[in-house]
Every structure is written in C-alpha cells, then in structure tokens.
Short mmCIF file of N, CA, C and O in Angstrom, two decimals:
data_model
loop_
_atom_site.label_atom_id
_atom_site.label_comp_id
_atom_site.label_asym_id
_atom_site.label_seq_id
_atom_site.Cartn_x
_atom_site.Cartn_y
_atom_site.Cartn_z
N MET S 1 0.96 -1.01 -0.15
CA MET S 1 0.06 -0.15 0.07
C MET S 1 0.94 1.31 0.04
O MET S 1 1.50 1.44 1.13
N ALA S 2 0.77 2.47 -0.85
CA ALA S 2 1.60 3.45 -1.47
C ALA S 2 0.98 4.50 -0.39
O ALA S 2 -0.14 4.54 -0.23
N GLN S 3 1.93 5.13 0.00
CA GLN S 3 1.28 6.40 0.98
C GLN S 3 1.30 7.39 -0.17
O GLN S 3 1.99 7.71 -0.85
N GLU S 4 0.07 8.37 0.28
CA GLU S 4 -0.14 9.37 -0.72
C GLU S 4 0.98 10.63 -0.14
O GLU S 4 1.20 10.68 1.05
N PRO S 5 1.26 11.22 -1.26
CA PRO S 5 1.99 12.60 -0.79
C PRO S 5 1.28 13.59 -0.40
O PRO S 5 -0.08 13.59 -0.35
N PHE S 6 2.22 14.62 0.46
CA PHE S 6 1.47 15.43 1.31
C PHE S 6 0.57 16.43 0.34
O PHE S 6 -0.34 16.90 0.75
N PHE S 7 1.12 16.72 -0.89
CA PHE S 7 0.51 17.61 -1.58
C PHE S 7 0.50 17.24 -2.95
O PHE S 7 1.70 16.51 -3.35
N LYS S 8 -0.22 17.49 -3.70
CA LYS S 8 0.04 17.00 -5.24
C LYS S 8 0.85 17.92 -6.00
O LYS S 8 1.03 19.06 -5.67
N GLN S 9 1.54 17.61 -7.22
CA GLN S 9 2.11 18.07 -7.83
C GLN S 9 1.76 19.51 -8.58
O GLN S 9 2.02 20.65 -8.66
N ASN S 10 0.38 19.18 -9.04
CA ASN S 10 -0.26 20.21 -9.70
C ASN S 10 -0.68 21.57 -8.84
O ASN S 10 -0.34 22.64 -8.74
N ASP S 11 -0.98 21.08 -7.56
CA ASP S 11 -1.17 22.02 -6.65
C ASP S 11 0.07 22.84 -6.12
O ASP S 11 0.18 24.05 -5.90
N ALA S 12 1.36 22.39 -6.11
CA ALA S 12 2.24 22.96 -6.01
C ALA S 12 2.74 24.00 -7.03
O ALA S 12 3.07 24.95 -6.81
N GLN S 13 2.56 23.20 -8.19
CA GLN S 13 2.90 24.04 -9.50
C GLN S 13 1.91 25.35 -9.54
O GLN S 13 2.49 26.43 -9.89
N MET S 14 0.32 25.06 -9.10
CA MET S 14 -0.24 26.32 -9.23
C MET S 14 0.07 27.39 -8.07
O MET S 14 0.06 28.64 -8.34
N ALA S 15 0.50 26.70 -6.90
CA ALA S 15 0.85 27.76 -5.87
C ALA S 15 2.23 28.50 -6.17
O ALA S 15 2.52 29.75 -5.89
N TRP S 16 3.15 28.07 -6.85
CA TRP S 16 4.23 28.59 -7.09
C TRP S 16 3.97 29.81 -8.18
O TRP S 16 4.52 30.72 -8.36
N ASP S 17 3.03 29.21 -9.30
CA ASP S 17 2.63 30.16 -10.23
C ASP S 17 2.02 31.31 -9.48
O ASP S 17 2.38 32.60 -10.11
N ASP S 18 1.26 30.98 -8.62
CA ASP S 18 0.50 32.17 -7.91
C ASP S 18 1.52 33.02 -7.04
O ASP S 18 1.25 34.28 -7.17
N LEU S 19 2.12 32.66 -6.48
CA LEU S 19 3.57 33.20 -5.65
C LEU S 19 4.48 34.08 -6.88
O LEU S 19 4.77 35.22 -6.58
N ARG S 20 4.53 33.32 -7.56
CA ARG S 20 5.50 33.90 -8.86
C ARG S 20 4.87 35.18 -9.54
O ARG S 20 5.64 36.28 -9.66
N THR S 21 3.73 35.15 -9.71
CA THR S 21 2.75 36.11 -10.46
C THR S 21 2.32 37.26 -9.58
O THR S 21 1.86 38.31 -10.16
N SER S 22 2.19 37.10 -8.05
CA SER S 22 1.85 38.03 -7.06
C SER S 22 2.81 39.39 -7.37
O SER S 22 3.84 39.22 -7.40
N PRO S 23 2.13 40.37 -6.93
CA PRO S 23 2.74 41.50 -6.89
C PRO S 23 4.04 41.81 -5.69
O PRO S 23 4.77 42.56 -5.80
N ALA S 24 3.84 40.73 -4.87
CA ALA S 24 4.63 41.06 -3.58
C ALA S 24 5.97 39.93 -4.11
O ALA S 24 6.94 40.13 -3.11
N PHE S 25 6.02 39.54 -5.18
CA PHE S 25 7.22 38.28 -5.35
C PHE S 25 8.39 39.16 -5.64
O PHE S 25 9.60 38.85 -4.74
N PRO S 26 8.25 40.45 -5.94
CA PRO S 26 9.86 41.26 -6.04
C PRO S 26 10.47 41.60 -4.54
O PRO S 26 11.54 41.33 -4.26
N ALA S 27 9.35 41.95 -3.93
CA ALA S 27 9.96 42.17 -2.31
C ALA S 27 10.22 41.18 -1.78
O ALA S 27 11.08 41.15 -0.98
N ILE S 28 9.45 39.89 -1.85
CA ILE S 28 10.16 38.68 -1.07
C ILE S 28 11.59 38.35 -1.68
O ILE S 28 12.20 38.27 -0.75
N VAL S 29 11.64 38.24 -3.00
CA VAL S 29 13.05 37.76 -3.50
C VAL S 29 13.96 38.87 -3.03
O VAL S 29 15.28 38.33 -2.47
N GLY S 30 13.62 39.98 -3.25
CA GLY S 30 14.60 40.96 -2.53
C GLY S 30 15.14 41.24 -0.90
O GLY S 30 16.24 41.38 -0.85
N GLY S 31 13.79 40.78 -0.55
CA GLY S 31 14.34 40.85 1.04
C GLY S 31 15.25 39.51 1.23
O GLY S 31 15.90 39.47 2.27
N ILE S 32 14.81 38.35 0.89
CA ILE S 32 15.56 37.10 1.00
C ILE S 32 17.04 37.31 0.76
O ILE S 32 18.08 36.88 1.39
N ALA S 33 17.27 37.98 -0.47
CA ALA S 33 18.53 38.13 -1.25
C ALA S 33 19.19 39.28 -0.23
O ALA S 33 20.43 39.23 -0.18
N GLY S 34 18.32 40.31 0.18
CA GLY S 34 19.11 41.18 1.17
C GLY S 34 19.58 40.54 2.44
O GLY S 34 20.56 40.95 3.04
N ALA S 35 18.73 39.57 3.11
CA ALA S 35 18.87 39.06 4.12
C ALA S 35 20.56 38.04 4.06
O ALA S 35 21.08 38.12 5.03
N LEU S 36 20.18 37.41 3.09
CA LEU S 36 21.52 36.36 2.61
C LEU S 36 22.70 37.53 2.44
O LEU S 36 23.81 36.90 2.81
N GLY S 37 22.69 38.28 1.65
CA GLY S 37 24.13 39.19 1.45
C GLY S 37 24.22 39.75 2.66
O GLY S 37 25.64 39.77 2.89
N GLY S 38 23.61 40.36 3.53
CA GLY S 38 23.72 40.79 4.60
C GLY S 38 24.36 40.15 5.54
O GLY S 38 25.68 40.22 6.17
N ALA S 39 24.15 38.76 5.45
CA ALA S 39 24.74 37.54 6.58
C ALA S 39 25.91 37.47 5.89
O ALA S 39 26.79 37.18 6.70
N ALA S 40 26.19 37.31 4.73
CA ALA S 40 27.23 36.94 4.31
C ALA S 40 28.58 37.98 4.66
O ALA S 40 29.48 37.65 4.67
N LEU S 41 27.86 39.24 4.32
CA LEU S 41 29.11 40.46 4.51
C LEU S 41 29.23 40.30 6.20
O LEU S 41 30.35 40.56 6.31
N MET S 42 28.28 39.91 6.90
CA MET S 42 28.89 39.95 8.39
C MET S 42 29.46 38.77 8.71
O MET S 42 30.64 39.31 9.63
N VAL S 43 29.42 37.58 8.18
CA VAL S 43 30.31 36.67 8.21
C VAL S 43 31.74 37.06 7.80
O VAL S 43 32.67 36.91 8.37
N LEU S 44 31.95 37.46 6.64
CA LEU S 44 33.08 37.86 5.86
C LEU S 44 33.98 39.14 6.44
O LEU S 44 34.90 38.97 7.21
N PHE S 45 33.34 40.20 7.33
CA PHE S 45 33.81 41.01 7.81
C PHE S 45 34.04 40.75 9.31
O PHE S 45 35.08 41.18 9.97
N GLY S 46 33.48 39.78 10.06
CA GLY S 46 33.71 39.20 11.07
C GLY S 46 35.00 38.27 11.14
O GLY S 46 35.87 38.19 12.03
N ARG S 47 35.07 37.82 10.13
CA ARG S 47 36.56 36.81 9.63
C ARG S 47 37.73 37.69 9.59
O ARG S 47 38.67 37.28 9.82
N ARG S 48 37.26 38.79 8.68
CA ARG S 48 38.30 39.62 8.55
C ARG S 48 39.06 40.13 9.53
O ARG S 48 40.29 40.41 9.69
N GLY S 49 38.47 40.55 10.73
CA GLY S 49 38.98 41.34 11.87
C GLY S 49 39.53 40.43 12.63
O GLY S 49 40.55 40.36 13.99
N LYS S 50 39.68 38.71 12.64
CA LYS S 50 40.26 38.00 13.57
C LYS S 50 41.85 37.37 12.87
O LYS S 50 42.39 36.51 13.16
N LYS S 51 42.08 38.18 11.83
CA LYS S 51 43.23 37.91 11.21
C LYS S 51 44.65 37.94 12.24
O LYS S 51 44.68 39.01 13.07
N GLN S 52 45.70 36.96 12.27
CA GLN S 52 46.84 37.10 13.38
C GLN S 52 47.66 38.15 12.66
O GLN S 52 48.10 37.64 11.52
N GLU S 53 48.23 39.03 13.27
CA GLU S 53 48.97 39.71 12.85
C GLU S 53 50.56 39.38 13.62
O GLU S 53 50.51 38.81 14.35
N LYS S 54 51.46 39.62 12.71
CA LYS S 54 52.79 39.49 13.31
C LYS S 54 53.15 40.35 14.57
O LYS S 54 52.72 41.71 14.56
N LEU S 55 53.50 39.79 15.58
CA LEU S 55 53.74 40.79 16.91
C LEU S 55 54.92 41.38 16.79
O LEU S 55 56.39 40.64 16.22
N PRO S 56 55.22 42.73 17.24
CA PRO S 56 56.31 43.33 17.34
C PRO S 56 57.28 42.76 18.21
O PRO S 56 57.01 42.17 19.37
N LEU S 57 58.50 42.84 17.82
CA LEU S 57 59.39 42.28 18.93
C LEU S 57 59.81 43.25 19.67
O LEU S 57 60.00 44.59 19.53
N ALA S 58 60.35 43.03 20.87
CA ALA S 58 60.68 43.71 21.79
C ALA S 58 62.13 43.57 22.20
O ALA S 58 62.64 42.25 22.21
N TYR S 59 63.10 44.46 22.29
CA TYR S 59 64.54 44.32 22.65
C TYR S 59 64.91 45.00 24.09
O TYR S 59 64.43 46.08 24.56
N ASP S 60 65.90 44.22 24.64
CA ASP S 60 66.65 44.88 26.00
C ASP S 60 67.11 45.83 25.72
O ASP S 60 67.80 46.31 24.56
N GLU S 61 68.07 46.32 26.67
CA GLU S 61 69.20 47.51 26.39
C GLU S 61 70.14 46.94 25.58
O GLU S 61 70.93 47.51 24.78
N ASN S 62 70.51 45.66 25.45
CA ASN S 62 71.64 44.88 24.80
C ASN S 62 71.01 44.43 23.65
O ASN S 62 72.08 44.01 22.93
N GLY S 63 70.14 44.57 23.36
CA GLY S 63 69.98 44.10 21.75
C GLY S 63 69.21 42.88 21.76
O GLY S 63 68.95 42.38 20.77
N ASN S 64 68.94 42.21 22.90
CA ASN S 64 68.47 40.73 23.09
C ASN S 64 66.73 41.00 23.01
O ASN S 64 66.32 41.97 23.47
N GLN S 65 66.29 39.73 22.13
CA GLN S 65 64.68 39.86 22.13
C GLN S 65 64.14 39.69 23.58
O GLN S 65 65.23 38.86 24.10
N VAL S 66 63.36 40.27 23.91
CA VAL S 66 62.41 40.09 25.00
C VAL S 66 61.26 39.48 24.85
O VAL S 66 60.31 40.14 23.79
N LYS S 67 60.56 38.54 25.39
CA LYS S 67 59.43 38.16 25.02
C LYS S 67 58.24 39.17 25.90
O LYS S 67 58.47 39.69 26.73
N VAL S 68 57.11 39.48 24.97
CA VAL S 68 56.00 40.48 25.21
C VAL S 68 55.05 39.58 25.48
O VAL S 68 54.63 38.95 24.85
N VAL S 69 54.12 40.18 26.60
CA VAL S 69 53.20 39.63 26.91
C VAL S 69 51.89 40.36 26.79
O VAL S 69 51.82 41.90 27.33
N TYR S 70 51.01 40.19 25.63
CA TYR S 70 50.01 40.89 25.20
C TYR S 70 48.63 40.59 26.25
O TYR S 70 48.10 39.27 25.94
N LEU S 71 47.93 41.21 26.48
CA LEU S 71 46.44 41.21 27.20
C LEU S 71 45.40 40.68 26.17
O LEU S 71 45.46 41.24 24.91
N PRO S 72 44.71 39.55 26.27
CA PRO S 72 43.98 39.41 25.33
C PRO S 72 42.62 40.41 24.89
O PRO S 72 42.42 41.12 25.76
N GLN S 73 42.09 40.87 23.84
CA GLN S 73 41.05 41.42 23.76
C GLN S 73 39.91 41.24 24.42
O GLN S 73 39.47 40.07 24.75
N THR S 74 39.18 42.40 24.71
CA THR S 74 37.85 42.01 25.38
C THR S 74 36.94 41.38 24.44
O THR S 74 36.73 41.77 23.44
N SER S 75 36.34 40.30 24.91
CA SER S 75 35.43 39.71 23.86
C SER S 75 34.10 39.75 24.38
O SER S 75 33.52 39.43 25.22
N SER S 76 33.11 40.27 23.45
CA SER S 76 31.81 40.40 23.53
C SER S 76 31.14 39.03 23.45
O SER S 76 31.74 38.08 22.47
N PRO S 77 30.21 38.60 24.04
CA PRO S 77 29.28 37.12 23.96
C PRO S 77 28.95 37.39 22.29
O PRO S 77 28.21 38.31 21.98
N ARG S 78 29.26 36.16 21.76
CA ARG S 78 28.98 35.79 20.12
C ARG S 78 28.06 34.53 20.28
O ARG S 78 28.38 33.60 20.62
N ILE S 79 27.01 34.86 19.47
CA ILE S 79 26.23 33.48 19.05
C ILE S 79 26.55 33.07 17.44
O ILE S 79 25.93 34.00 16.76
N ALA S 80 27.38 31.86 17.48
CA ALA S 80 27.62 31.49 15.52
C ALA S 80 28.22 32.79 15.11
O ALA S 80 28.16 33.04 13.89
N GLY S 81 29.05 33.56 15.90
CA GLY S 81 29.84 34.60 15.45
C GLY S 81 28.98 36.00 15.26
O GLY S 81 29.47 36.97 14.64
N PHE S 82 27.89 36.04 15.69
CA PHE S 82 27.12 37.26 15.61
C PHE S 82 26.92 37.90 17.04
O PHE S 82 26.47 37.21 18.00
N THR S 83 27.18 38.76 17.16
CA THR S 83 26.86 39.79 18.47
C THR S 83 25.30 39.80 18.47
O THR S 83 24.61 39.68 17.79
N PRO S 84 24.97 40.11 19.97
CA PRO S 84 23.37 40.35 20.16
C PRO S 84 22.97 41.39 19.43
O PRO S 84 21.82 40.97 18.67
N THR S 85 23.61 42.46 19.13
CA THR S 85 23.16 43.59 18.16
C THR S 85 23.03 42.97 16.78
O THR S 85 21.79 43.69 16.38
N ASP S 86 23.84 42.40 16.31
CA ASP S 86 23.48 41.89 15.05
C ASP S 86 22.44 40.85 14.85
O ASP S 86 21.45 40.94 13.84
N LEU S 87 22.21 40.16 16.07
CA LEU S 87 21.11 39.18 15.91
C LEU S 87 19.66 39.77 16.25
O LEU S 87 18.55 39.68 15.58
N ILE S 88 19.67 40.70 16.93
CA ILE S 88 18.43 41.90 17.07
C ILE S 88 18.22 42.64 15.65
O ILE S 88 17.08 42.73 15.53
N THR S 89 19.03 42.98 15.07
CA THR S 89 18.87 43.71 13.84
C THR S 89 18.33 42.75 12.60
O THR S 89 17.51 43.22 11.75
N LEU S 90 19.05 41.39 12.68
CA LEU S 90 18.36 40.36 11.67
C LEU S 90 16.91 40.11 12.07
O LEU S 90 15.93 40.13 11.13
N ALA S 91 16.58 39.87 13.12
CA ALA S 91 15.14 39.52 13.68
C ALA S 91 14.13 40.66 13.28
O ALA S 91 13.31 40.51 12.92
N THR S 92 14.87 42.14 13.80
CA THR S 92 14.00 43.02 13.14
C THR S 92 13.57 43.35 11.64
O THR S 92 12.65 43.42 11.39
N ILE S 93 14.75 42.88 10.98
CA ILE S 93 14.23 42.92 9.32
C ILE S 93 13.39 42.05 8.99
O ILE S 93 12.56 41.79 8.11
N GLY S 94 13.73 40.49 9.83
CA GLY S 94 12.86 39.35 9.39
C GLY S 94 11.27 39.75 9.83
O GLY S 94 10.53 39.75 8.97
N ILE S 95 11.17 40.38 10.60
CA ILE S 95 9.81 40.54 11.65
C ILE S 95 9.10 41.59 10.34
O ILE S 95 7.80 41.70 9.99
N SER S 96 10.24 42.54 10.41
CA SER S 96 9.62 43.74 9.14
C SER S 96 9.11 43.06 8.00
O SER S 96 7.77 43.63 7.29
N LEU S 97 9.70 42.08 7.16
CA LEU S 97 9.44 41.39 5.83
C LEU S 97 8.01 40.69 6.53
O LEU S 97 7.17 40.74 5.42
N VAL S 98 7.96 39.74 7.28
CA VAL S 98 6.71 39.28 7.76
C VAL S 98 5.33 39.79 7.74
O VAL S 98 4.54 39.86 7.00
N ARG S 99 5.70 41.18 8.52
CA ARG S 99 4.66 41.84 8.56
C ARG S 99 4.29 42.63 7.21
O ARG S 99 2.97 43.26 6.93
N GLN S 100 5.25 42.94 6.30
CA GLN S 100 4.77 43.40 4.92
C GLN S 100 4.22 42.51 4.33
O GLN S 100 3.51 42.65 3.36
N ILE S 101 4.88 41.20 4.33
CA ILE S 101 4.00 39.92 3.47
C ILE S 101 2.26 39.99 3.89
O ILE S 101 1.63 40.11 3.30
N GLN S 102 2.10 40.03 5.04
CA GLN S 102 0.65 40.03 5.90
C GLN S 102 0.17 41.12 5.50
O GLN S 102 -1.20 41.01 5.09
N ASP S 103 0.60 42.60 5.28
CA ASP S 103 0.20 43.48 4.94
C ASP S 103 -0.63 43.36 3.55
O ASP S 103 -1.63 43.71 3.00
N MET S 104 0.47 43.02 2.60
CA MET S 104 0.04 42.75 1.24
C MET S 104 -0.90 41.75 1.17
O MET S 104 -1.64 42.00 0.23
N ALA S 105 -1.15 40.56 1.77
CA ALA S 105 -2.10 39.63 1.72
C ALA S 105 -3.43 40.28 2.25
O ALA S 105 -4.66 40.04 1.79
N HIS S 106 -3.43 41.20 3.32
CA HIS S 106 -4.42 41.81 3.94
C HIS S 106 -5.19 42.61 2.82
O HIS S 106 -6.42 43.10 2.38
N ILE S 107 -4.23 43.32 1.87
CA ILE S 107 -4.89 44.37 1.28
C ILE S 107 -5.56 43.83 -0.06
O ILE S 107 -6.46 44.16 -0.58
N LYS S 108 -4.82 42.93 -0.40
CA LYS S 108 -5.60 41.64 -1.78
C LYS S 108 -6.83 41.31 -1.09
O LYS S 108 -7.79 40.95 -2.08
N GLY S 109 -6.90 40.70 -0.15
CA GLY S 109 -8.27 40.34 0.62
C GLY S 109 -9.32 41.49 0.49
O GLY S 109 -10.35 41.15 0.06
N LEU S 110 -8.69 42.64 1.03
CA LEU S 110 -9.98 43.74 1.02
C LEU S 110 -9.93 44.20 -0.50
O LEU S 110 -11.11 44.44 -0.58
N GLU S 111 -9.24 44.06 -1.51
CA GLU S 111 -9.56 44.24 -2.60
C GLU S 111 -10.37 43.26 -3.43
O GLU S 111 -11.36 43.51 -4.17
N LYS S 112 -10.27 42.29 -3.20
CA LYS S 112 -11.29 41.17 -3.77
C LYS S 112 -12.76 41.29 -2.91
O LYS S 112 -13.63 41.42 -3.53
N GLU S 113 -12.57 41.82 -1.50
CA GLU S 113 -14.01 41.89 -1.11
C GLU S 113 -14.72 43.07 -1.84
O GLU S 113 -15.87 43.17 -1.98
N THR S 114 -13.96 44.10 -1.97
CA THR S 114 -14.52 45.51 -2.70
C THR S 114 -14.92 45.03 -3.95
O THR S 114 -16.15 45.51 -4.62
N GLU S 115 -13.95 44.33 -4.48
CA GLU S 115 -14.79 43.65 -6.03
C GLU S 115 -15.83 43.01 -6.08
O GLU S 115 -16.88 43.51 -7.13
N VAL S 116 -16.02 42.01 -5.00
CA VAL S 116 -17.20 41.57 -4.83
C VAL S 116 -18.38 42.69 -4.60
O VAL S 116 -19.66 42.08 -5.28
N LEU S 117 -18.45 43.46 -3.72
CA LEU S 117 -19.48 44.27 -3.45
C LEU S 117 -19.68 45.36 -4.31
O LEU S 117 -20.70 45.57 -4.47
N THR S 118 -18.83 45.43 -5.12
CA THR S 118 -19.26 46.20 -6.49
C THR S 118 -19.84 45.39 -7.55
O THR S 118 -20.78 46.38 -8.01
N ASP S 119 -19.53 44.13 -7.62
CA ASP S 119 -20.35 43.48 -8.41
C ASP S 119 -21.90 43.35 -8.26
O ASP S 119 -22.89 43.45 -8.93
N GLN S 120 -21.79 43.18 -6.69
CA GLN S 120 -23.26 42.77 -5.96
C GLN S 120 -24.02 44.14 -6.53
O GLN S 120 -25.11 44.09 -6.66
N LYS S 121 -23.27 45.14 -6.07
CA LYS S 121 -24.10 46.72 -6.26
C LYS S 121 -24.74 46.61 -7.75
O LYS S 121 -25.52 47.35 -7.79
N GLU S 122 -23.64 46.22 -8.85
CA GLU S 122 -24.01 46.44 -9.90
C GLU S 122 -25.25 45.44 -10.51
O GLU S 122 -26.17 46.11 -11.30
N ILE S 123 -25.29 44.48 -9.88
CA ILE S 123 -26.18 43.32 -10.08
C ILE S 123 -27.43 43.97 -9.60
O ILE S 123 -28.69 43.88 -10.20
N LEU S 124 -27.41 44.47 -8.11
CA LEU S 124 -28.92 44.98 -7.62
C LEU S 124 -29.37 46.21 -8.37
O LEU S 124 -30.62 46.26 -8.58
N GLU S 125 -28.31 46.86 -8.84
CA GLU S 125 -29.03 48.10 -9.91
C GLU S 125 -29.85 47.94 -10.99
O GLU S 125 -30.34 48.59 -11.46
N ASP S 126 -29.05 46.74 -11.73
CA ASP S 126 -29.36 46.15 -12.89
C ASP S 126 -30.87 45.56 -12.54
O ASP S 126 -31.80 45.62 -13.88
N LYS S 127 -30.80 44.96 -11.67
CA LYS S 127 -32.33 44.17 -11.09
C LYS S 127 -33.13 45.07 -11.31
O LYS S 127 -34.44 45.08 -11.34
N THR S 128 -33.08 46.06 -10.03
CA THR S 128 -34.21 47.04 -9.61
C THR S 128 -34.26 48.08 -10.69
O THR S 128 -35.34 49.04 -10.39
N GLY S 129 -33.25 48.78 -11.35
CA GLY S 129 -33.29 49.85 -12.03
C GLY S 129 -32.84 51.51 -11.19
O GLY S 129 -33.26 52.26 -11.70
N VAL S 130 -32.84 51.17 -9.93
CA VAL S 130 -32.85 52.55 -9.07
C VAL S 130 -31.24 52.39 -8.89
O VAL S 130 -30.45 51.52 -8.57
N GLN S 131 -30.66 53.65 -9.04
CA GLN S 131 -29.10 53.85 -8.80
C GLN S 131 -28.96 53.84 -6.85
O GLN S 131 -29.60 54.20 -6.30
N ALA S 132 -28.00 53.03 -6.86
CA ALA S 132 -27.69 53.10 -5.38
C ALA S 132 -26.78 54.11 -5.03
O ALA S 132 -26.09 54.95 -5.76
N PRO S 133 -27.02 54.74 -3.81
CA PRO S 133 -26.57 55.94 -3.20
C PRO S 133 -24.89 55.88 -3.06
O PRO S 133 -24.43 54.47 -2.83
N PRO S 134 -24.21 56.66 -3.26
CA PRO S 134 -22.53 56.66 -2.92
C PRO S 134 -22.47 55.95 -1.78
O PRO S 134 -23.05 56.36 -0.66
N ALA S 135 -21.30 55.42 -1.50
CA ALA S 135 -20.73 54.82 -0.26
C ALA S 135 -20.99 56.01 0.67
O ALA S 135 -21.26 55.59 1.93
N HIS S 136 -20.19 57.09 0.51
CA HIS S 136 -20.14 58.20 1.76
C HIS S 136 -21.62 58.79 2.33
O HIS S 136 -21.30 59.26 2.95
N ALA S 137 -22.56 58.48 1.47
CA ALA S 137 -23.67 59.02 1.60
C ALA S 137 -24.52 57.96 2.77
O ALA S 137 -25.45 58.51 3.18
N VAL S 138 -23.90 56.64 2.64
CA VAL S 138 -24.79 56.07 3.68
C VAL S 138 -24.34 55.65 4.71
O VAL S 138 -23.03 56.00 5.16
N PRO S 139 -25.24 56.26 5.99
CA PRO S 139 -24.70 55.99 7.19
C PRO S 139 -24.14 54.80 7.75
O PRO S 139 -24.48 53.80 7.35
N ALA S 140 -23.01 54.91 8.77
CA ALA S 140 -22.37 53.59 9.08
C ALA S 140 -23.44 53.23 10.22
O ALA S 140 -24.28 53.80 10.76
N ALA S 141 -23.27 51.57 10.01
CA ALA S 141 -24.04 50.87 11.00
C ALA S 141 -23.44 51.18 12.28
O ALA S 141 -22.66 51.17 12.82
N ARG S 142 -24.47 50.89 13.46
CA ARG S 142 -24.34 51.33 14.82
C ARG S 142 -23.83 50.23 15.43
O ARG S 142 -24.91 49.37 15.24
N GLU S 143 -22.92 50.03 16.43
CA GLU S 143 -22.88 48.84 17.28
C GLU S 143 -23.54 48.99 18.39
O GLU S 143 -24.36 49.90 18.83
N LYS S 144 -24.04 47.69 18.52
CA LYS S 144 -25.17 47.29 19.78
C LYS S 144 -24.26 47.02 21.15
O LYS S 144 -23.04 46.28 21.21
#
C-alpha cells in the first residue's frame, strides 16, 4: 500500500505560479537576497578582523629579544559569530518582512471584497433599475 504524497504536484505548481505572479514576489525575493547578502557580509567582515598579525619584537638594553605579553582583547558574547546587536538587527528585518507580506495579503483580500461588493451593487442596480447611493452617503451601522 503506497502512501499518498502530502500535496499533489499540480497544487504545488499552481501555488508557485500564484506566488511568482503576485505583486509581492519582487519584495520577497529582494528581502531574501538582502538578508542572505547581509549575513554573508557579516560573516566575511567578522572573519576579516580575526586575522593574526605578527607581533612586534621587543628588545632589552643589550639588543636581546624579550618576550612580550599581550593581554587578550575583550570579547563580547557571540552566538554563531554574531553579536547580540547583529541578531536583534536580523530579527527586526525578518519581522518587518513578515509584516509586509501579511499587509500585502490583507490588502489583496480587501481588494477582492471590494470587487465582490461592487459586482453585487451593479447586479442590484441592474435588477431594480434604481441607482444606489454613493458609499459616503450611506450612514455607518451602529454597534450594539
């Protein structure tokens, strides 16, 4: 007995086509590319600062080399090479992108509702022959 796949190929293709043709697609791709580019730059610049430099030699009065003790640099806490400030910045960018996508989806839903209401208004006007009043002239419904 074969297990059915979680989603059908046609559904996935249709979902991809819907995403690809949506007006939000360039923003999504740009956001992902920007986040990946920023993360790559943070990794590169983080590694660049860790290069070991040759330590200068010290000499005593007679010209003999003397060992020099250097104190280690103060290290701030890092998680996977990122400072807490970097992580907060990345989280802020991610949350902003998610909110932007949610807002675009909400606007698209409102546009669909408006289109449906406009169609219903036109159908009602066609059937009754009476012109509906403009939306701003209709008083708002009172809450109970």
